[in-house]
Structures are given as C-alpha cells and as structure tokens.
XYZ file of C-alpha atoms in Angstrom:
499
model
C 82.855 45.529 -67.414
C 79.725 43.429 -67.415
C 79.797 40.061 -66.322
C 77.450 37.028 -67.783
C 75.190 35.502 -66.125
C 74.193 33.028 -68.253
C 75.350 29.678 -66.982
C 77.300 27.001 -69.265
C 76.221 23.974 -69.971
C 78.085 21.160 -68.609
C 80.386 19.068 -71.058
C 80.164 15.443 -70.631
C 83.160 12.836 -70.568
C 83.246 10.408 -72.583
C 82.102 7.859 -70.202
C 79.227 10.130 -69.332
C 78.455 9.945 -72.635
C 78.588 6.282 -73.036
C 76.217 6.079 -69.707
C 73.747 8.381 -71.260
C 72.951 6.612 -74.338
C 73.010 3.976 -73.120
C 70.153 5.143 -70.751
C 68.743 6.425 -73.963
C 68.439 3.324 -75.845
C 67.159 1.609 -72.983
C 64.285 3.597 -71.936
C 63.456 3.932 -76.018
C 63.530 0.032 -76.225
C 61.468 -0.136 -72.988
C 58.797 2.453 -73.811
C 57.698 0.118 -77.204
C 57.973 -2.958 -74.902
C 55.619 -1.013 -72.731
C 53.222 0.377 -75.053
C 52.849 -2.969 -76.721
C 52.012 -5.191 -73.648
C 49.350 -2.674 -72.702
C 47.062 -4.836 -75.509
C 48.855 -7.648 -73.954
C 46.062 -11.248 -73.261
C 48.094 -12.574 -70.939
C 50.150 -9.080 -68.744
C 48.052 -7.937 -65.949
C 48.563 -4.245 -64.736
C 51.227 -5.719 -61.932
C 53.141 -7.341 -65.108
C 52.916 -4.252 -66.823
C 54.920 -2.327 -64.190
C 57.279 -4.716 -63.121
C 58.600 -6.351 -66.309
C 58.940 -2.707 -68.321
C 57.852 -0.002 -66.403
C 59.511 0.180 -63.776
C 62.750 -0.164 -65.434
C 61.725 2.638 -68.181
C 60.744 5.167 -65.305
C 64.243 4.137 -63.747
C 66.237 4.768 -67.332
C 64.145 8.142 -67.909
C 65.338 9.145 -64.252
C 68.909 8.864 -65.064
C 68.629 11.110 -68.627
C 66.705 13.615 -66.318
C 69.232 13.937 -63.454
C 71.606 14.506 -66.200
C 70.448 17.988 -66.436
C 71.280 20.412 -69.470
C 74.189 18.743 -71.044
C 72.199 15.094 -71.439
C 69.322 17.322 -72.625
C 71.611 19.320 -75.105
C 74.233 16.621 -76.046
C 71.121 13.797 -76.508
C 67.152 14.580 -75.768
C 67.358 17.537 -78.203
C 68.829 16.183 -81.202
C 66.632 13.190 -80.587
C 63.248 14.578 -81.379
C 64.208 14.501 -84.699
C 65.240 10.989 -85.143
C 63.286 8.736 -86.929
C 63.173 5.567 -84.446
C 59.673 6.024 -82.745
C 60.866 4.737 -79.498
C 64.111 6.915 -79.365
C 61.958 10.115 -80.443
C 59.004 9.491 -77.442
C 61.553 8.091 -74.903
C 63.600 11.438 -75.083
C 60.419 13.753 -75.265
C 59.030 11.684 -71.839
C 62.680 12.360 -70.111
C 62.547 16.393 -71.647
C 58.709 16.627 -70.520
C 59.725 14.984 -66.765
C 58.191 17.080 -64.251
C 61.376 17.496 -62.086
C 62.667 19.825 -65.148
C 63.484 23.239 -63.523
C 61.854 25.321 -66.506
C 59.124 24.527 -69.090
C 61.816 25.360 -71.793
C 61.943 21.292 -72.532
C 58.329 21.595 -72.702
C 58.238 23.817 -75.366
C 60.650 22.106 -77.005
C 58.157 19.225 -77.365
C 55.584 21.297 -78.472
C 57.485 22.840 -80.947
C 58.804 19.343 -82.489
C 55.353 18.423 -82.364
C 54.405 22.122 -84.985
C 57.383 22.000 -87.541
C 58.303 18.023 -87.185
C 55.855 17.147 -89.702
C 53.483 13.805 -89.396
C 55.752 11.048 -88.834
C 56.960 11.980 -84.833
C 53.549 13.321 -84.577
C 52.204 10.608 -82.804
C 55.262 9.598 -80.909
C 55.249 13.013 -79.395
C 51.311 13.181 -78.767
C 51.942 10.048 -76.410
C 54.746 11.286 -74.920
C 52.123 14.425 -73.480
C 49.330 12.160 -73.435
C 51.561 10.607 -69.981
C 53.523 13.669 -69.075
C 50.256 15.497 -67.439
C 50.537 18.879 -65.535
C 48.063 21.583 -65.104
C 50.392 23.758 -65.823
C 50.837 22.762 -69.632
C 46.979 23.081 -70.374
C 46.744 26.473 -72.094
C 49.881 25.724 -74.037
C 48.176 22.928 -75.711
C 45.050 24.715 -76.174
C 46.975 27.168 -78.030
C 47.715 24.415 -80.717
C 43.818 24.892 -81.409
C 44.320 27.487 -83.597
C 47.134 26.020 -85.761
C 45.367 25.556 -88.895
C 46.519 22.081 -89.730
C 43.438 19.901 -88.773
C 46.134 17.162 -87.706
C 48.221 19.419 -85.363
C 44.101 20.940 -84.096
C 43.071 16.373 -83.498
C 46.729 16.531 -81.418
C 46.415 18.685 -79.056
C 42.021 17.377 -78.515
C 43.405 14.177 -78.358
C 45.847 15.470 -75.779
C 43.466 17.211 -73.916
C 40.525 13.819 -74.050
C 43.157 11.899 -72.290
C 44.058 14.326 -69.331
C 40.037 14.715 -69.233
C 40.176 18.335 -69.148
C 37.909 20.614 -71.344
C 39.241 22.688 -74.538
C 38.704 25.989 -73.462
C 36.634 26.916 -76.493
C 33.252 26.008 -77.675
C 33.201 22.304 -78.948
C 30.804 22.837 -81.929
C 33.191 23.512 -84.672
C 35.181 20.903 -84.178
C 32.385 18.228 -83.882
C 31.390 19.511 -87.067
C 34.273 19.782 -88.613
C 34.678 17.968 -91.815
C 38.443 15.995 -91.052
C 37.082 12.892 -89.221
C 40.708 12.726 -86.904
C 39.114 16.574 -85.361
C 36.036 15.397 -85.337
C 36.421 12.330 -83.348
C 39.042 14.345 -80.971
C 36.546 16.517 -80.293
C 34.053 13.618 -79.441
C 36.885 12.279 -76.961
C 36.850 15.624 -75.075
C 33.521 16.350 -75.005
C 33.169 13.456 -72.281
C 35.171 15.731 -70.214
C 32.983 18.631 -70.727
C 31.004 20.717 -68.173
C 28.414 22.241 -70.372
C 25.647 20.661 -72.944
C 26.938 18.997 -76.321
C 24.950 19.756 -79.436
C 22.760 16.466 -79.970
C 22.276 17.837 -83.477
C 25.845 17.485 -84.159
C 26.091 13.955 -81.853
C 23.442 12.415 -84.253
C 25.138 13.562 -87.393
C 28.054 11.885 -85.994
C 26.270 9.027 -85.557
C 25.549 8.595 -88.943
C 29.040 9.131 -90.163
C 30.579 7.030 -92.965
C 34.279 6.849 -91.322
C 34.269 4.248 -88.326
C 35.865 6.181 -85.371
C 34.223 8.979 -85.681
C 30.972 6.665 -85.111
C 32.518 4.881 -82.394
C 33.272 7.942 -80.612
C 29.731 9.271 -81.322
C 28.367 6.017 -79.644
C 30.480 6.078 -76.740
C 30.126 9.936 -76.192
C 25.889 9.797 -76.497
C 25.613 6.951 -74.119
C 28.297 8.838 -71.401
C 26.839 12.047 -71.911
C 23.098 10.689 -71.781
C 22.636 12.544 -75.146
C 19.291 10.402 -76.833
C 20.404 6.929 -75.115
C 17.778 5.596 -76.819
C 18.825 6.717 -80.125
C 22.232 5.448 -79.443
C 21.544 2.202 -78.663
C 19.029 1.996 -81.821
C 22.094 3.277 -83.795
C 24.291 -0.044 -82.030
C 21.528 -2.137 -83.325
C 21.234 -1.118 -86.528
C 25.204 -1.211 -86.785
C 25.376 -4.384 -84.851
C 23.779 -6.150 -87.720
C 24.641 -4.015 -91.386
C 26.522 -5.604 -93.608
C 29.952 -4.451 -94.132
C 29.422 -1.674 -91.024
C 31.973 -1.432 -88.255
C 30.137 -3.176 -85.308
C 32.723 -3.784 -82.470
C 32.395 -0.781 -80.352
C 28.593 -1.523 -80.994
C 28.493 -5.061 -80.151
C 30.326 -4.168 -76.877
C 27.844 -1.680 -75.818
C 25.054 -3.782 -76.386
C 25.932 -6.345 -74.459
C 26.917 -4.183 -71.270
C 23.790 -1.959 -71.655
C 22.315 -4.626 -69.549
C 18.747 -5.230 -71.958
C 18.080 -8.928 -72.964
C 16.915 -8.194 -76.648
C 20.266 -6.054 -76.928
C 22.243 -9.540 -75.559
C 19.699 -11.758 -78.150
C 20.882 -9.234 -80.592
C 25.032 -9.858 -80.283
C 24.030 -14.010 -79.977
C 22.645 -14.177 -82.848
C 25.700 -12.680 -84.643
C 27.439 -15.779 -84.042
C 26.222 -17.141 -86.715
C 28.063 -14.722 -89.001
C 31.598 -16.240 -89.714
C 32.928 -12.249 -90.675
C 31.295 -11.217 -87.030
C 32.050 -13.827 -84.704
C 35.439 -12.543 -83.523
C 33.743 -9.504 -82.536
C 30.737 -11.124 -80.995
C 32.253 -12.813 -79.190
C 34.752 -10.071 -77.807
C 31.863 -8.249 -76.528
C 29.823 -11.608 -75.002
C 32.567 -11.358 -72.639
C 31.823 -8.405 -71.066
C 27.803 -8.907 -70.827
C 28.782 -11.304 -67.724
C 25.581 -13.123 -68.533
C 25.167 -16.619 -68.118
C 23.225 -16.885 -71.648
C 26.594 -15.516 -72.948
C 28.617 -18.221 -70.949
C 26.791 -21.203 -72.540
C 27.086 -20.042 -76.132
C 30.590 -19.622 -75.656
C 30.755 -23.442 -74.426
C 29.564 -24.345 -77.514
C 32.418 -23.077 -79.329
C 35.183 -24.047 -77.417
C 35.546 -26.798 -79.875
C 35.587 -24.641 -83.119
C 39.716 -24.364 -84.895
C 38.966 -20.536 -85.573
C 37.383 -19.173 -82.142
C 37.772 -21.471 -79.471
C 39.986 -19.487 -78.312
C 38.254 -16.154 -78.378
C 35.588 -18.356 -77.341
C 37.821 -19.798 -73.929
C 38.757 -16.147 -73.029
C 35.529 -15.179 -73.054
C 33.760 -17.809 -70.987
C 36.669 -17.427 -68.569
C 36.003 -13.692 -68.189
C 32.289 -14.201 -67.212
C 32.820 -17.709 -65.125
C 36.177 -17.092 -64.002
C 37.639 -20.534 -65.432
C 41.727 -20.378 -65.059
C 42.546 -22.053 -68.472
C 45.285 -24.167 -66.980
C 46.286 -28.175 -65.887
C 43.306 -30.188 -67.565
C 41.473 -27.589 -69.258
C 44.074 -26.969 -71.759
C 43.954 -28.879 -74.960
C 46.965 -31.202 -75.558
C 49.574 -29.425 -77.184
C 48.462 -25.959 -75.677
C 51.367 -24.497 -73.790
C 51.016 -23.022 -70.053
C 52.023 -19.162 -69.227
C 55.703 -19.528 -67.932
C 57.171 -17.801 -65.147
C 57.772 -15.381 -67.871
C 54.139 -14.046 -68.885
C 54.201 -14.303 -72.217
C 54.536 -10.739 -74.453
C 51.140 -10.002 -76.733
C 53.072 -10.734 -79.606
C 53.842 -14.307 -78.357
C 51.502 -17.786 -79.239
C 47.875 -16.920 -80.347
C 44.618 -17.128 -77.404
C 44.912 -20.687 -75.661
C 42.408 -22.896 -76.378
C 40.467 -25.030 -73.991
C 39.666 -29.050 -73.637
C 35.869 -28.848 -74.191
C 34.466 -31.694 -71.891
C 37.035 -31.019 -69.253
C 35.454 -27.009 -69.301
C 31.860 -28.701 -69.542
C 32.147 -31.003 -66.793
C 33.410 -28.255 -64.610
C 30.496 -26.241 -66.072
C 27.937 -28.776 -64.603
C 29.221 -28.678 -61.266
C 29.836 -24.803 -61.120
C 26.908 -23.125 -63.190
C 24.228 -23.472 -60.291
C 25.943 -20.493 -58.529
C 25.289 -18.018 -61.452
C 21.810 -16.469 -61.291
C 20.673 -16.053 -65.005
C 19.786 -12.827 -64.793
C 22.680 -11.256 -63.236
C 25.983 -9.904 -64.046
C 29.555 -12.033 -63.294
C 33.288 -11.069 -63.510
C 35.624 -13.988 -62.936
C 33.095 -16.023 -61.461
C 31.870 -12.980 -58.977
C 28.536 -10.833 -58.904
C 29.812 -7.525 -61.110
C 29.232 -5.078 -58.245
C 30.965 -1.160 -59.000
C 33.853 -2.607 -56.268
C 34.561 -5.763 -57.591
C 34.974 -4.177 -61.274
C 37.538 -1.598 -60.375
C 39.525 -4.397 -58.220
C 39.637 -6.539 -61.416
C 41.352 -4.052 -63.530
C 44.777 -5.996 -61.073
C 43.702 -9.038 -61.974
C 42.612 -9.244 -65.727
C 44.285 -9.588 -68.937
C 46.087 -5.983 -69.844
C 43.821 -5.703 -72.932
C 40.302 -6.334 -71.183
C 40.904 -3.205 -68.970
C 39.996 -0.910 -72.204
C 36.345 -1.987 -72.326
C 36.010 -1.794 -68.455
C 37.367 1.369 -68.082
C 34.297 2.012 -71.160
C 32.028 0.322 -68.678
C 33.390 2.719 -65.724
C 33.092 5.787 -67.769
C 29.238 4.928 -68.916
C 28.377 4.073 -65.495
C 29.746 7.430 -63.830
C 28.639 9.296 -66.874
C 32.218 10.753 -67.565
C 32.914 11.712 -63.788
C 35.740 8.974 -63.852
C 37.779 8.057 -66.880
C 40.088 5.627 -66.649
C 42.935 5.906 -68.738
C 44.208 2.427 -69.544
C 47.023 3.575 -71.730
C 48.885 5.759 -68.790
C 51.287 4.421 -66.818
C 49.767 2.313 -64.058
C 50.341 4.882 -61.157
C 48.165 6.858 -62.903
C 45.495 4.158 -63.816
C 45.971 2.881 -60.194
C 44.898 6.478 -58.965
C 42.074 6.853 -60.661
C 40.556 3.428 -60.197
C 41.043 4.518 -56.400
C 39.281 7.842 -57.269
C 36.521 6.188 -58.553
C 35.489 3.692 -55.264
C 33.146 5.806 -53.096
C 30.743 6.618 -56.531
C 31.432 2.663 -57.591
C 29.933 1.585 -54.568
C 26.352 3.029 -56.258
C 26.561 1.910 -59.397
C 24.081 -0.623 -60.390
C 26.002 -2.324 -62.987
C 22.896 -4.719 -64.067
C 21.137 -1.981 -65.218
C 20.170 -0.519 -68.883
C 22.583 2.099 -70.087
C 18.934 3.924 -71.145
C 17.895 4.224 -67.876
C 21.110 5.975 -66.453
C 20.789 9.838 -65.263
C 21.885 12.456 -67.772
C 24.984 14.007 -66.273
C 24.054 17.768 -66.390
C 21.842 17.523 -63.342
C 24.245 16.532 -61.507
C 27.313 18.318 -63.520
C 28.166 20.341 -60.330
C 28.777 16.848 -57.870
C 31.441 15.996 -61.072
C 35.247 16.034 -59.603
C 36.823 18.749 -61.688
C 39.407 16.904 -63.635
C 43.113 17.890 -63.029
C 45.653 16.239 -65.021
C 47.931 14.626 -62.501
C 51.539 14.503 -62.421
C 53.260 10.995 -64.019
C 54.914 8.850 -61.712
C 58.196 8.685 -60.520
C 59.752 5.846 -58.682
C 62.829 7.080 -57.228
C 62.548 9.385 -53.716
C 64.033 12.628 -53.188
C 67.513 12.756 -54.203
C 70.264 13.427 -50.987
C 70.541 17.910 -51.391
C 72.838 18.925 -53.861
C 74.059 21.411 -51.717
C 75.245 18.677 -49.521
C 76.812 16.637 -52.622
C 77.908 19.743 -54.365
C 77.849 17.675 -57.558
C 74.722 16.463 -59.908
C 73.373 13.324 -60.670
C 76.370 12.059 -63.533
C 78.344 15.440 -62.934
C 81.442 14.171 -60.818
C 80.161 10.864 -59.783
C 78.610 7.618 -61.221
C 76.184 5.010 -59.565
C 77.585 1.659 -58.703
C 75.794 -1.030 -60.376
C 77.385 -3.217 -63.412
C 74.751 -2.174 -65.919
C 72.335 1.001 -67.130
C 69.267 -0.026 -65.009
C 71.437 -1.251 -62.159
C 73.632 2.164 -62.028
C 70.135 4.234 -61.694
C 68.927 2.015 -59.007
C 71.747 2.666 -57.176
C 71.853 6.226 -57.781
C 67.959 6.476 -56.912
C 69.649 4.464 -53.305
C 72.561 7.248 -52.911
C 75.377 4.681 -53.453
C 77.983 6.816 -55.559
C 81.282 6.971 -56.172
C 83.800 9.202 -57.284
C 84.817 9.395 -60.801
C-alpha cells in the first residue's frame, strides 16, 4: 500500500484566523496609504517609509510566515475581490520572495490572464515591486496573449524592472493600441540594441498624449534625433489645446536659454501656467526664480508659484514667509490629500530674495539653494517633496542615457539602491548642459550595467531555524504585542509564546 506524500495544508484556529485578516486588512489599507503619498508635496522618501511602509512590509511579513493555510484560507480567494487594496496587498504577500515555490507566482499571473480589467492594474503593481530575475520569461510569455491590454501589462512590467522584452520592439511601437505602444516606448529605454527612429518620430506625432510623452522622453534618453525632439517640445510647448507638461519639463532641464524663454513666456497663458510653472522648477535657473517671485502674490498660483521658487532657491516656506492664515506642516506631515500648496508672504520672500540672490550665478543650475552637481541631485531625492522625485529621476535617466532608472514608485529600498548605483557615473554628469549635446548611448552600450531586477525589501532578519522551534510563524505560537503591527514586530524580534 502506497503512502501520500503530498503534505496537508495546515488548518487555522479561529484566533489564527482573526490574526490573519486582520494582517490582511492592514497591509491592504497601508499599501493605498502608500501608493498615494508617493505624489505626496509635503512626504519626503524618509516619511514615506516610516509612516506606511514600514508597517505594510511588517503586515505582509506576518501573511507570508503564515505559509499555505494563510495563502489558501485568505491570499487566494483574495485576488478576486473587488477592493483594490485587498486584491494588490494579498498578490505582494503571495509574490514575497521568501515563498518556497513560484506556485503563488503563477497564481498572480494567472489572476492577472482570466481576472478581466478591473484587478488588472492592482496586480500589474503588485509585480511592478515584487522583482526577481527569476520571473522574467514568465512575463515575457504574456507577450503573446493576444489581448493588447494583457501584451501593455506585462511591457509595462518589464519598463519598470528595466529589463529588455526578449523580442524585437518594432511591432509593438507600431502597434496601433496607444497603452502597447507607449509600453513599448517605456522598455525601449532599457534596451541594448538600436530603436527604429522611423517608428520614434511617428510616435512623436501621435494624437493620444502618453504615447507622445513617452516618445519625448524615450528620443531624448536614447539620443534618437535630440534635435528633433526638442523641436517637437517646442512646437507642443506652445499648440493650443496640445498636452505640454512632459514638454515644458524637458525644456526647461535641457539646459538651452531660448528653450527656458520658451516655458516663461507661457506664463502668460492662464490654461498653461500650472504647468509652466511645474517645470520652471526644475530649470534651477535664476531667470526662473524671479518670475516665480512675481507670482507669489497671485490667488490661483502662488502656491505653485512658492514651491517652485523654493525648489530652485531653497526657501523653507515656514515662520514669516507664510501668509497669515497659512498653516505650518505638523509633527504629522501632512498626507497629499490634505490642505492645497502653501502659499508664501510676498515681501517677506522678496526681502530675503535681496539679501540671498547674489550667491546664484545666472547662468547656472540650483537645487535648494545649491549648485545642481550629479551628487547633490541624487542626495536630494531624501530631502525633497515625494512628488518632485518623478521629474528628477527623468533628469537622472536623460543624463545617464538610460544606464540608471530610478524608479520612484518602488518601495524606497529599492529607490535608495539605485540612487546609490547611480553615484560613481553622477559624479560626470554635467547637469548645465543641453540635452542635444549629450552622447548617444550605443557607443557606449557595452559600459551600460546590465539591469537585473532586484529583490523587494524586507525588514525583518532571518527568522530563529524552524528546526530549532519545530513550529511556524502562527502555527503553535503567537507574537506578543497588543495589536497586528505590534504582534509582527515582535515576532520579526523572536518574542513568542505558546498558544
């Protein structure tokens, strides 16, 4: 007589149970916290971790220690809920790379195939920060799904672990669904071999918006026709009716004075001014510093106007350069959906404008009141606004030419390590120069780091053995603590008891 050996899965008490979804609806309530401070315009990248991260990490470590009756009783059935945070918080605990097998992988993946469009892209972030090298060919095989949506997932996927497809790139540039087409854009930064600038131009001229703000951002990374590029952000920059904000942005980094003359001017466009004035705060020019004085004033964008002559002068809007009424951060940093942009006390910011402007050279380049230097930019990514690190990590990705892509919408480990990558080639970068007169990348495609998609991060360290314990994480014993987050800590410590 044959015996099984097939092992069965736990069954979980009732107060294992409670413990468990309650982990559950933690980390799912903590993941949209997180996700939604990462525009935050007041977090920084320290906030970010301590306030939700940490604690979601710690919540996602319990459901994983759990093992194959949490993943049975509770991540399973889960993926097909309809609560976005629920559905991404248990595909982040099933995709954890402590997971034994890569059967919870495929799980995902299959979710992702028959679930249909509304998990879709709950589950794509939920990949998009569960990295391995391992999963790569799994989601290049959703390439040939013939849904264009499920083909933009897993390009998408791929474009933010900045690793190549694995198939020519043509077809999808050209293909006719803009959410492929500007996937395909996305991944071709990551790519080792030429990129059609045929197809790059006809996505330049494309009538839906992101897949000619990927087409901008791709020529100018790849060195594809810079100088048709940044004709392209001109002509955009000033249409009627056009989408202009990626364009605006890149014109005032590319570093030329007509391109800087050319986003000034479109403050005197009421329906532009927002975005002009978004992007004058990344030129770092001085030029750009005054005009924003002059609108510190204005009901509509003194604010805008405020965060943007802080980010080149490095004014703290606090004490007396608040206006009356305008309330400080409080201990708490206040979460992006909290009280609109502060706005400043004009002659207070002037007078401290007169007796701080003469150490700004007006041709160069400042970040919080500093020289922009390739150092000094990555260092600011701790000390900026959460939502300014997207357009630096553009400016970090232009100025490598693709060799270092920071991902701003990882967890910060991850952005952390990459910024870190990045130092020894920052130290060359010549950040007051024209985008147009940057290298093309291909000579110098075989000094690129080959990009491999790094594990997420994990806060707790190894666990005591289990031989030693001869029990699992919420098998026969239970962390002390008097709530969810506090029971995890303490099982991340080794303080158990007996249940």
């Amino acid at each position: 007589m044959s015996r099984s050996t097939e092992v069965p899965v736990p069954t979980l008490t009732d107060i294992q149970r409670s413990v468990c979804a309650q982990h559950l609806d933690e980390a799912a309530f903590l993941w949209s916290q997180w996700e939604t401070s990462l525009d935050s315009a007041r977090l920084t990248l320290g906030d970010l971790h301590d306030i939700d991260e940490r604690r979601l990490l710690a919540h996602l470590d319990a459901l994983v220690l759990g093992g194959s009756a949490v993943r049975e009783e509770f991540l399973t059935p889960a993926l097909a809920d309809t609560d976005p945070g629920l559905v991404t918080a248990a595909a982040l605990a099933l995709l954890a790379p402590e997971s034994a097998d890569d059967a919870p992988f495929h799980q995902v993946l299959e979710a992702l195939v028959v679930g249909g469009p509304a998990p879709r892209p709950w589950l794509q972030r939920a990949l998009e920060v569960s990295a391995l090298p391992a999963r790569v060919p799994a989601v290049r095989k959703l390439l040939e799904q013939e849904d264009p949506a499920l083909v933009a997932t897993a390009l998408e996927v791929l474009g933010f672990w900045g690793v190549e497809a694995g198939t020519e790139l043509s077809p999808w540039l050209a293909h006719p669904a803009p959410e492929v087409a500007s996937a395909a854009l996305r991944v071709a930064r990551s790519t080792f071999g030429p990129v059609s600038p045929h197809l790059l131009a006809r996505a330049l001229e494309s009538p839906h918006p992101r897949v000619q703000d990927e087409a901008l951002i791709t020529g100018l990374v790849l060195g594809i026709e810079p100088t048709f590029t940044l004709a392209r952000c001109r002509q955009l920059a000033v249409l009627p009716e056009a989408p202009r904000r990626t364009a605006l942005l890149l014109l005032a980094m590319g570093g030329e004075t007509s391109d800087l003359r050319v986003v000034l001017e479109q403050l005197g466009r009421p329906e532009v001014m927002a975005d002009a004035l978004w992007a004058l705060g990344f030129s770092g020019r001085m030029e750009a510093a005054e005009a924003c004085l002059e609108l510190l004033a204005d009901p509509e964008s003194g604010g805008s106007a405020a965060e943007a002559f802080g980010a080149i002068t490095g004014l703290a809007l606090e004490g007396p350069f608040l206006l009356p009424g305008e309330q400080e951060e409080d201990e708490e940093p206040a979460r992006p959906a909290g009280p609109a942009l502060p706005r400043a006390r004009p002659e207070a910011v002037r007078q401290w404008w007169r007796e701080t402007a003469h150490r700004l050279e007006p041709r160069g380049r400042y970040l919080l009141g500093r020289p922009l230097k390739g150092e000094w930019l990555l260092e600011s990514f701790e000390h900026v606004p959460l939502r300014r690190r997207h357009a630096m990590a553009l400016e970090v990705a232009l100025r490598s030419r693709g060799a270092h892509l920071v991902q701003t919408r990882a967890f910060s480990g991850l952005q952390r390590a990459q910024l870190h990558a990045a130092r020894d080639s920052a130290r060359r970068w010549n950040l007051e120069s024209p985008f147009r007169t940057l290298s093309t990348p291909w000579a110098a495609a075989s000094r690129r780091p080959v990009p491999v998609p790094p594990a997420p991060p994990r806060l707790r360290p190894a666990l005591p053995s289990s031989e030693a314990l001869a029990v699992t994480g919420i098998g026969m014993v239970s962390a002390l603590g008097e709530d969810a987050a506090e029971c995890c800590a303490a099982g991340r410590a080794g303080v158990l008891r007996i249940m």
